[in-house]
Each structure stands twice: as structure tokens, then as C-alpha cells.
Short mmCIF file of C-alpha atoms in Angstrom, two decimals:
data_model
loop_
_atom_site.label_atom_id
_atom_site.label_comp_id
_atom_site.label_asym_id
_atom_site.label_seq_id
_atom_site.Cartn_x
_atom_site.Cartn_y
_atom_site.Cartn_z
CA MET B 173 0.00 0.00 0.00
CA ALA B 174 1.33 3.43 -0.94
CA GLN B 175 2.61 5.41 2.02
CA GLN B 176 1.91 9.08 2.64
CA ASP B 177 4.78 11.43 1.84
CA TYR B 178 4.84 13.52 5.01
CA TYR B 179 7.27 16.09 3.61
CA GLN B 180 4.98 16.66 0.63
CA THR B 181 1.96 16.87 2.95
CA LEU B 182 3.57 19.74 4.89
CA GLY B 183 5.03 21.30 1.73
CA VAL B 184 8.63 21.28 2.98
CA ASP B 185 11.93 19.98 1.62
CA ARG B 186 13.35 16.71 2.95
CA ASN B 187 16.24 18.70 4.44
CA ALA B 188 13.92 21.15 6.21
CA SER B 189 14.84 22.15 9.75
CA ALA B 190 12.63 21.48 12.76
CA ASP B 191 11.65 25.15 12.83
CA GLU B 192 10.63 25.09 9.14
CA ILE B 193 8.55 21.96 9.72
CA ARG B 194 6.86 23.53 12.74
CA LYS B 195 6.04 26.75 10.84
CA ALA B 196 4.63 24.79 7.87
CA TYR B 197 2.49 22.69 10.22
CA ARG B 198 1.05 25.72 12.03
CA LYS B 199 0.17 27.43 8.75
CA LEU B 200 -1.59 24.38 7.31
CA ALA B 201 -3.29 23.47 10.60
CA ARG B 202 -4.73 26.97 10.83
CA LYS B 203 -5.88 26.84 7.19
CA HIS B 204 -7.61 23.45 7.38
CA HIS B 205 -8.73 23.43 11.03
CA PRO B 206 -12.31 22.04 11.33
CA ASP B 207 -13.32 25.01 13.49
CA LEU B 208 -12.44 27.37 10.64
CA ASN B 209 -14.07 25.12 8.00
CA PRO B 210 -17.31 23.88 9.57
CA GLY B 211 -18.99 21.13 7.56
CA ASP B 212 -16.04 20.80 5.13
CA LYS B 213 -15.15 17.09 5.14
CA ALA B 214 -12.25 17.60 2.73
CA ALA B 215 -10.68 20.23 5.01
CA GLU B 216 -11.10 17.89 7.99
CA ASP B 217 -9.33 15.07 6.12
CA ARG B 218 -6.49 17.41 5.10
CA PHE B 219 -6.15 18.57 8.71
CA LYS B 220 -5.84 14.95 9.90
CA LYS B 221 -3.13 14.25 7.30
CA VAL B 222 -1.24 17.40 8.31
CA GLN B 223 -1.47 16.40 11.99
CA GLU B 224 -0.25 12.86 11.21
CA ALA B 225 2.68 14.20 9.19
CA TYR B 226 3.70 16.61 11.95
CA ASP B 227 3.47 13.93 14.66
CA ILE B 228 6.05 11.88 12.75
CA LEU B 229 8.40 14.61 11.53
CA ASN B 230 8.35 16.45 14.88
CA ASP B 231 9.57 13.34 16.73
CA PRO B 232 13.33 12.79 16.12
CA LYS B 233 13.11 9.01 16.54
CA LYS B 234 10.03 8.61 14.34
CA LYS B 235 11.51 10.98 11.76
CA GLN B 236 14.76 9.00 11.68
CA MET B 237 12.92 5.77 10.94
CA TYR B 238 10.70 7.46 8.34
CA ASP B 239 13.75 8.95 6.59
CA GLN B 240 15.40 5.52 6.52
CA VAL B 241 12.54 3.33 5.34
CA GLY B 242 9.77 5.68 4.18
CA PHE B 243 7.21 5.04 6.94
CA TYR B 244 6.88 4.68 10.70
CA SER B 245 5.64 1.70 12.66
CA GLU B 246 5.58 1.11 16.41
CA ASN B 247 6.56 -2.50 15.73
CA GLY B 248 9.47 -1.76 13.45
CA MET B 249 9.63 -2.54 9.73
CA PRO B 250 7.23 -5.13 8.36
CA GLY B 251 8.39 -7.52 5.68
CA ALA B 252 7.46 -5.23 2.78
CA GLY B 253 9.16 -2.75 0.50
CA ALA B 254 9.71 0.79 1.72
CA GLY B 255 7.39 3.62 0.84
CA PRO B 256 8.25 7.14 -0.33
CA GLY B 257 11.66 8.33 0.66
CA ALA B 258 13.15 4.89 1.28
CA GLY B 259 16.83 4.81 0.57
CA ALA B 260 17.19 8.59 0.79
CA GLN B 261 19.31 8.34 3.90
CA GLY B 262 19.51 4.63 4.64
CA PRO B 263 20.16 1.41 2.67
CA HIS B 264 17.36 -0.39 0.89
CA MET B 265 17.52 -3.95 2.24
CA GLY B 266 15.36 -6.04 -0.05
CA PHE B 267 16.08 -9.77 -0.34
CA GLY B 268 12.86 -10.99 -1.97
CA GLY B 269 13.31 -13.87 -4.40
CA PHE B 270 16.41 -15.31 -2.66
CA ASP B 271 16.40 -18.41 -0.48
CA PHE B 272 18.70 -18.14 2.54
CA SER B 273 17.19 -21.02 4.49
CA ASP B 274 20.36 -23.07 4.08
CA VAL B 275 22.37 -20.31 5.74
CA PHE B 276 20.23 -20.54 8.85
CA THR B 277 20.17 -24.35 8.90
CA ARG B 278 23.98 -24.33 8.87
CA GLY B 279 24.23 -21.52 11.37
CA ALA B 280 24.60 -23.78 14.40
CA PRO B 281 24.61 -27.43 15.40
CA GLY B 282 21.20 -29.05 15.15
CA GLY B 283 20.07 -26.72 12.37
CA ALA B 284 19.29 -23.69 14.57
CA GLY B 285 21.12 -20.41 14.95
CA ALA B 286 23.36 -20.00 18.00
CA ARG B 287 21.68 -18.28 20.94
CA GLY B 288 23.27 -15.14 22.24
CA GLY B 289 21.76 -13.00 24.99
CA GLY B 290 18.50 -14.97 25.04
CA ALA B 291 17.28 -14.97 21.37
CA SER B 292 18.03 -16.97 18.21
CA ALA B 293 17.33 -17.05 14.48
CA GLY B 294 15.44 -20.30 13.88
CA ALA B 295 15.55 -22.55 10.86
CA GLY B 296 12.33 -21.03 9.57
CA GLY B 297 13.85 -17.54 9.72
CA ASN B 298 14.31 -15.18 6.80
CA PHE B 299 17.44 -13.20 6.05
CA SER B 300 15.47 -10.03 5.35
CA ASP B 301 13.77 -10.30 8.77
CA ILE B 302 17.11 -9.67 10.44
CA PHE B 303 17.76 -6.58 8.36
CA HIS B 304 14.20 -5.39 8.89
CA GLN B 305 14.66 -5.63 12.62
CA TRP B 306 18.17 -4.22 12.46
CA PHE B 307 17.20 -1.09 10.54
CA GLY B 308 13.57 -0.94 11.64
CA ARG B 309 14.08 -0.52 15.38
CA GLN B 310 15.49 2.40 17.25
CA HIS B 311 18.43 1.67 19.52
CA ALA B 312 18.17 3.16 22.97
CA GLU B 313 20.20 2.91 26.10
CA PRO B 314 18.76 0.22 28.38
CA GLY B 315 16.16 1.60 30.79
CA THR B 316 15.92 5.03 29.11
CA GLU B 317 13.42 6.79 26.90
CA ALA B 318 14.09 10.11 25.21
CA PRO B 319 11.79 12.92 26.46
CA GLN B 320 9.62 14.49 23.77
CA LYS B 321 8.09 17.96 23.91
CA GLY B 322 4.28 18.02 23.84
CA THR B 323 2.42 18.88 20.64
CA ASP B 324 0.71 22.23 20.10
CA LEU B 325 -3.08 22.68 20.13
CA GLU B 326 -5.17 24.80 17.76
CA TYR B 327 -8.54 26.31 18.75
CA GLY B 328 -10.92 28.72 17.01
CA LEU B 329 -12.70 31.52 18.92
CA ASN B 330 -15.68 33.62 17.81
CA ILE B 331 -15.97 37.16 19.19
CA ASP B 332 -18.25 40.05 18.26
CA PHE B 333 -17.22 43.35 16.67
CA TRP B 334 -17.06 45.34 19.92
CA GLN B 335 -15.03 42.68 21.73
CA ALA B 336 -12.47 42.87 18.94
CA ILE B 337 -12.37 46.68 19.07
CA LYS B 338 -12.17 47.14 22.84
CA GLY B 339 -10.56 43.84 23.83
CA THR B 340 -12.01 41.27 26.20
CA GLN B 341 -11.27 38.34 28.50
CA VAL B 342 -12.74 34.96 27.57
CA ARG B 343 -12.76 31.60 29.30
CA LEU B 344 -12.14 28.51 27.18
CA ASN B 345 -12.63 24.86 28.04
CA ILE B 346 -9.93 22.93 26.20
CA VAL B 347 -9.19 19.22 26.05
CA ARG B 348 -5.48 18.53 26.43
CA GLN B 349 -3.11 15.79 27.56
CA GLU B 350 -1.78 16.35 31.06
CA THR B 351 1.03 14.52 32.84
CA CYS B 352 -0.32 11.54 34.76
CA SER B 353 -0.34 12.37 38.47
CA VAL B 354 -0.03 8.71 39.48
CA CYS B 355 3.13 7.73 37.60
CA GLY B 356 4.55 11.24 37.12
CA GLY B 357 4.67 10.80 33.35
CA THR B 358 6.79 7.63 33.30
CA GLY B 359 3.93 5.39 32.21
CA SER B 360 4.77 2.72 34.79
CA ARG B 361 4.12 2.14 38.44
CA SER B 362 6.96 3.05 40.76
CA GLY B 363 9.27 0.14 41.42
CA ALA B 364 7.18 -2.17 39.25
CA ASN B 365 9.63 -2.54 36.33
CA THR B 366 11.38 -5.88 36.16
CA VAL B 367 14.46 -7.07 34.28
CA CYS B 368 13.57 -8.37 30.82
CA PRO B 369 14.16 -12.15 30.78
CA GLU B 370 14.65 -12.14 27.01
CA CYS B 371 17.80 -9.99 27.02
CA ASN B 372 18.68 -10.22 30.72
CA GLY B 373 18.50 -6.45 31.05
CA SER B 374 20.96 -5.63 28.27
CA GLY B 375 18.36 -4.27 25.88
CA THR B 376 19.87 -6.19 22.97
CA VAL B 377 19.83 -9.75 21.67
CA ASN B 378 22.24 -11.49 19.33
CA GLN B 379 21.28 -13.42 16.21
CA VAL B 380 23.62 -15.52 14.09
CA ALA B 381 23.29 -16.20 10.38
CA GLY B 382 26.12 -18.36 9.07
CA ALA B 383 29.35 -16.49 9.76
CA MET B 384 27.56 -13.26 10.60
CA ARG B 385 26.44 -12.15 14.04
CA PHE B 386 23.90 -9.35 14.56
CA SER B 387 23.22 -7.35 17.72
CA LEU B 388 19.55 -6.33 17.63
CA SER B 389 17.21 -4.35 19.82
CA CYS B 390 15.30 -6.70 22.11
CA PRO B 391 11.78 -7.08 20.68
CA ARG B 392 10.21 -7.83 24.08
CA CYS B 393 11.36 -4.78 26.04
CA GLU B 394 11.98 -2.58 22.95
CA GLY B 395 15.59 -2.04 23.92
CA THR B 396 14.99 -0.68 27.43
CA GLY B 397 16.21 -3.79 29.24
CA ARG B 398 13.24 -3.74 31.60
CA LEU B 399 9.61 -4.78 31.28
CA LYS B 400 7.30 -1.90 32.00
CA ASN B 401 4.40 -2.58 34.33
CA LYS B 402 1.95 -0.07 32.89
CA CYS B 403 0.37 2.53 35.09
CA SER B 404 -3.31 1.69 35.59
CA ASN B 405 -4.29 5.37 35.50
CA CYS B 406 -2.81 6.31 32.09
CA GLY B 407 -2.39 2.88 30.48
CA GLY B 408 1.37 3.36 30.14
CA ASP B 409 1.26 6.55 28.07
CA GLY B 410 2.34 8.81 30.95
CA ARG B 411 -0.38 11.31 30.06
CA ILE B 412 -4.14 11.49 30.47
CA SER B 413 -6.77 13.54 28.64
CA THR B 414 -8.34 16.24 30.74
CA THR B 415 -10.59 19.27 30.27
CA GLU B 416 -9.00 22.46 31.51
CA THR B 417 -10.35 25.98 31.79
CA VAL B 418 -8.03 28.62 30.32
CA ASP B 419 -8.53 32.38 30.65
CA VAL B 420 -7.47 34.18 27.47
CA ARG B 421 -7.04 37.93 27.10
CA ILE B 422 -8.01 39.29 23.69
CA PRO B 423 -6.11 42.58 23.19
CA PRO B 424 -7.91 45.68 21.84
CA GLY B 425 -7.86 45.87 18.05
CA ALA B 426 -7.85 42.11 17.40
CA GLN B 427 -8.52 41.39 13.73
CA GLN B 428 -10.15 38.56 11.80
CA GLY B 429 -7.66 35.69 11.72
CA SER B 430 -5.50 37.04 14.56
CA ARG B 431 -3.54 34.23 16.21
CA LEU B 432 -2.87 34.26 19.94
CA ARG B 433 -0.37 32.03 21.75
CA VAL B 434 -0.83 30.71 25.27
CA ALA B 435 2.50 29.21 26.32
CA GLY B 436 2.54 25.78 27.95
CA LYS B 437 -1.15 25.02 27.43
CA GLY B 438 -0.69 22.47 24.66
CA ASN B 439 -0.31 18.73 25.26
CA ALA B 440 2.10 17.66 27.99
CA GLY B 441 5.49 16.30 26.98
CA THR B 442 6.79 12.84 27.85
CA MET B 443 9.28 11.97 30.57
CA GLY B 444 9.25 15.49 32.02
CA ALA B 445 9.66 17.31 28.68
CA PRO B 446 7.91 20.71 28.41
CA SER B 447 4.34 21.02 27.18
CA GLY B 448 3.41 22.40 23.79
CA ASP B 449 1.57 25.71 23.30
CA LEU B 450 -2.06 26.61 22.71
CA TYR B 451 -2.80 28.69 19.60
CA ILE B 452 -6.14 30.50 19.31
CA THR B 453 -7.39 31.81 15.96
CA VAL B 454 -9.84 34.71 16.29
CA ARG B 455 -12.95 35.02 14.12
CA VAL B 456 -14.71 38.42 14.33
CA GLU B 457 -18.44 38.66 13.62
CA PRO B 458 -19.40 41.51 11.24
CA HIS B 459 -21.19 44.70 12.42
CA PRO B 460 -24.38 45.84 10.64
CA LEU B 461 -23.10 49.42 10.22
CA PHE B 462 -19.32 49.60 10.63
CA ARG B 463 -16.91 47.93 8.22
CA ARG B 464 -13.29 47.39 9.18
CA GLN B 465 -10.27 47.60 6.88
CA ALA B 466 -7.07 46.98 8.89
CA ASP B 467 -7.17 49.79 11.51
CA ASP B 468 -9.62 51.99 9.57
CA ILE B 469 -13.39 52.02 10.03
CA GLU B 470 -15.68 52.59 7.04
CA ILE B 471 -19.31 53.69 7.18
CA SER B 472 -21.94 54.87 4.66
CA ILE B 473 -24.09 57.87 5.70
CA PRO B 474 -27.23 59.04 3.86
CA VAL B 475 -27.80 62.79 3.30
CA ARG B 476 -30.62 64.77 1.74
CA ILE B 477 -30.25 66.47 -1.64
CA ASP B 478 -30.38 69.91 -0.03
CA GLU B 479 -27.65 68.98 2.46
CA ALA B 480 -25.43 67.74 -0.35
CA GLY B 481 -26.12 70.78 -2.53
CA LEU B 482 -25.98 73.55 0.07
CA GLY B 483 -23.56 71.95 2.49
CA ALA B 484 -24.32 71.02 6.09
CA LYS B 485 -22.97 69.87 9.41
CA ILE B 486 -24.18 66.38 10.29
CA GLU B 487 -23.60 63.94 13.12
CA VAL B 488 -22.11 60.57 12.23
CA PRO B 489 -21.61 57.52 14.49
CA THR B 490 -18.08 56.41 15.35
CA ILE B 491 -16.76 53.63 17.57
CA ASP B 492 -16.26 56.31 20.26
CA GLY B 493 -19.73 57.84 19.94
CA ARG B 494 -21.06 60.73 17.83
CA ALA B 495 -18.85 63.04 15.81
CA LEU B 496 -19.60 66.21 13.80
CA LEU B 497 -18.82 66.13 10.06
CA LYS B 498 -18.96 69.20 7.83
CA ILE B 499 -20.20 68.49 4.31
CA PRO B 500 -19.18 71.14 1.75
CA GLN B 501 -21.48 72.56 -0.92
CA GLY B 502 -21.86 70.38 -4.02
CA THR B 503 -21.03 67.10 -2.31
CA HIS B 504 -21.79 64.27 -4.74
CA ASN B 505 -22.95 60.74 -4.16
CA GLY B 506 -20.15 58.34 -3.16
CA GLN B 507 -17.80 61.11 -2.01
CA LYS B 508 -15.67 60.11 0.98
CA PHE B 509 -14.47 62.10 3.98
CA ARG B 510 -11.86 61.18 6.56
CA LEU B 511 -12.17 61.57 10.32
CA ARG B 512 -8.61 61.46 11.64
CA GLU B 513 -7.80 59.01 14.47
CA ARG B 514 -11.38 57.82 14.80
CA GLY B 515 -10.51 54.26 13.82
CA VAL B 516 -9.17 51.24 15.74
CA ALA B 517 -6.31 51.55 18.22
CA ASN B 518 -3.42 49.29 17.28
CA SER B 519 -2.04 47.68 20.46
CA ARG B 520 1.35 47.02 18.82
CA THR B 521 2.05 50.43 17.27
CA GLY B 522 0.07 52.53 19.74
CA LYS B 523 -1.52 54.45 16.82
CA ARG B 524 -5.16 54.73 15.75
CA GLY B 525 -6.63 54.37 12.32
CA ASP B 526 -9.13 56.75 10.70
CA GLN B 527 -12.83 56.59 10.00
CA ILE B 528 -13.86 56.88 6.36
CA VAL B 529 -17.37 58.32 5.79
CA GLU B 530 -18.96 57.64 2.39
CA ILE B 531 -21.85 59.94 1.42
CA GLN B 532 -25.04 58.50 -0.06
CA VAL B 533 -27.21 61.27 -1.55
CA LEU B 534 -30.88 60.32 -1.29
CA ALA B 535 -33.39 61.35 -3.93
CA PRO B 536 -36.35 63.26 -2.45
CA VAL B 537 -39.64 61.51 -1.93
CA VAL B 538 -42.22 63.55 -3.88
CA GLN B 539 -45.62 63.38 -2.20
CA ASP B 540 -46.98 66.92 -2.51
CA GLU B 541 -47.42 69.62 -5.17
CA ARG B 542 -45.07 72.09 -3.46
CA THR B 543 -42.16 69.65 -3.75
CA LYS B 544 -42.99 69.05 -7.39
CA GLU B 545 -43.01 72.81 -8.08
CA LEU B 546 -39.63 73.23 -6.47
CA LEU B 547 -38.16 70.40 -8.50
CA ARG B 548 -39.64 71.79 -11.74
CA GLU B 549 -38.18 75.18 -10.90
CA TYR B 550 -34.80 73.54 -10.19
CA SER B 551 -34.88 71.73 -13.53
CA GLN B 552 -35.51 75.02 -15.38
CA ILE B 553 -32.59 76.71 -13.66
CA HIS B 554 -30.23 73.74 -14.20
CA SER B 555 -31.28 72.40 -17.58
CA GLU B 556 -27.88 70.93 -18.53
CA ASP B 557 -27.78 67.21 -19.37
CA PRO B 558 -25.62 65.35 -16.78
CA ARG B 559 -25.28 62.43 -19.21
CA ALA B 560 -23.97 64.45 -22.12
CA GLY B 561 -20.35 63.46 -21.53
CA ILE B 562 -21.20 59.77 -21.61
CA TRP B 563 -21.98 59.68 -25.33
CA ALA B 564 -18.60 61.04 -26.24
CA GLN B 565 -17.02 58.01 -24.60
CA VAL B 566 -19.20 55.35 -26.24
#
């Protein structure tokens, strides 16, 4: 079965650094997060693939195995060809089509391989199995596991227009992995680990094939040298899922798509490693009157024909309350005026945007004879054709 190319999934080069992989993951996770794409099954599937790719490439041990053989398996390499990327950094050990059974039958007296450290290669063994185990398992010091930093979490948050403008404090209930309080994150009960009888605590076993001897990671204890008696509270993972309440401060001037970081509130790390971070993507609900463009506020204001023609002073709403705007004589429909520093305060720069007022000239509602007379009189005084210039451009 074809394996997923995790580098291609994240859109990074195979030689990408850990920081480049992390940045690519955060960008794609934010783009395809189910909270930002409600009801989009395709986006949800892409998000799962991005998460799977990051889980492998963010873990040095998993990444090493993936780079060597093209996929990751908790049980080491199965007896199949490597997927994408195999051979890029490690040898391709394929021995299909060759019969090495005679090598194993001659490996030791009685037709069985010589035992070394508690394990042997039997007569029914396969030469490729040894290489699969050799290259497919990670070698660790007996009794040790490398700590891994916890993964980051992504959450979406809806706020209204005024909360974004003035800032607010919200309380979120998030589900995260916390260090198990019973085992302290080790995954095993204190004092319950016993010496592995397969390798006698060495973490490795020897296998012999003809004149060759191989030192392999013990398959029973996975190279630790001790059998873990799993913690009953966390099932051996060292972490448990819990719902935690987090208070988040939304700064004034937050924009649509703003991303906030809460340090240490991601999933807990393993073996005492630090936790990941919580990232919150802000979604701002639109306002029925105000429109926001960066730090500027836009608004459309209707005026009467006499106000536009003669000029007037009118009150317009702003995010701070009412403001007086002077309209000059001859103001036309769609003309825009700027109210300085009446926009959104930028918490990073300390400056405020402006408010842009667009004029909408309303045609009069003619319901009486006096209004009709005035309009007829106006048409006699200003009889020029406002559409005359159009025909010259046709």
C-alpha cells in the first residue's frame, strides 16, 4: 500500500529544519482546522493528514525511521518494501526472491542459529527479517526513553465586533493531555519494572546467520532492558486527557484571523519534557453598520439632496460615539471624507486608524405639489444634461 509522503503533505523539503517543519504545520493546521471550516469534510481530512505528518516529523526518533525506510511503525519494519523516501538516507535492504534457508540451517549445530543473549534465528527464519529488525528498530540505552516535547493545540474563537475593538477576556474549556499524576509521566508504576528475561537487562539480543552475528534491539522490552508494568491510570502513556479551563485575554484591536499564543497550554510532553503551546485563531463577527479595513473604520451615511447641494454639518456615528462632520457645498454621491484618528487603536504600534465616511445622496420623496413645483423650478434653472459626456465616450 502506498505510504503518505509527510514532507509533501507539509510542503517542505526533505532537508527542512525542525523550525521550518513547525512553521509549515502551524500554517496548514490553521488553514484546514475544522473550526475554521465547519462542515467541510475535505478540510477535515487534510487537517488529519497534516497532523499525522507533523506527529512523525516532529519526533526525532520517528523521523529517523521514516527517513530511513519511508514510513513509521511502532513495531518496526514489516516484511514489505519501503514507501516514499526509502533509501534517501539509509540502505534499501530487499532480499525478496532469494532463499537463505540453508544459511540458517547451517548456522549452528542441530540446524538452529546460535543463541546469544537470550534470542536466536530459527531454521524457519528469513534473512530479510534480520535486516528489517536491524534497521527498523530504534536503539536506545537500556532503561531510558528520550523525552519528547508536547504537541501544540489549535482552537478557534468567535468574538463580536465590539469585543475585537475594545478587547475582552474569555474563558475557554480545552481538552489537552496532562502529565499523569499517578506515575509522574513515566507510564509505569513506581518500582514495578522488572528485568527483561529475554535480554537479561541488556536491551539487545544477538542473532547468528552463518558467519555473521547481529546485535539487535530486544523485541520484548523494545531495547529498554526492563519490562514496564503499565500505570493503571494512564495505560502506560504517561499522560491522560483532561478538560481544563483557560482564561485568554483578547487585546484591543484584534482582527479577523488574529492568532494568539498561550505558552505551555498544549499537550504535555513525555518523561518530564515541556508542554506544547495553545494557539487561538480569532474570528470576528461583522457589524451591521461599521466595516473594518485593517485599523480603519468605514461607514456609509445618507444625506438629503439639499444637504449635499448647500452643504451642512451632520452627526455621524463612530466607535467612540457621535462626531460632527462638515459636508461642503456640491457634495456628490459616493464622495468620501476622513475623520482622523477615529478608527481602531493598534495595540502594537500605539496608533489609531481613521474613519472613512462615504456619502449617499438620497433622492427626495415627492408626495406633494409644493415639492414638485420646487423640482420643476430647479430643472428650469439647471437644464444641462448630466449624461452628455457619456456619449462622447461610447
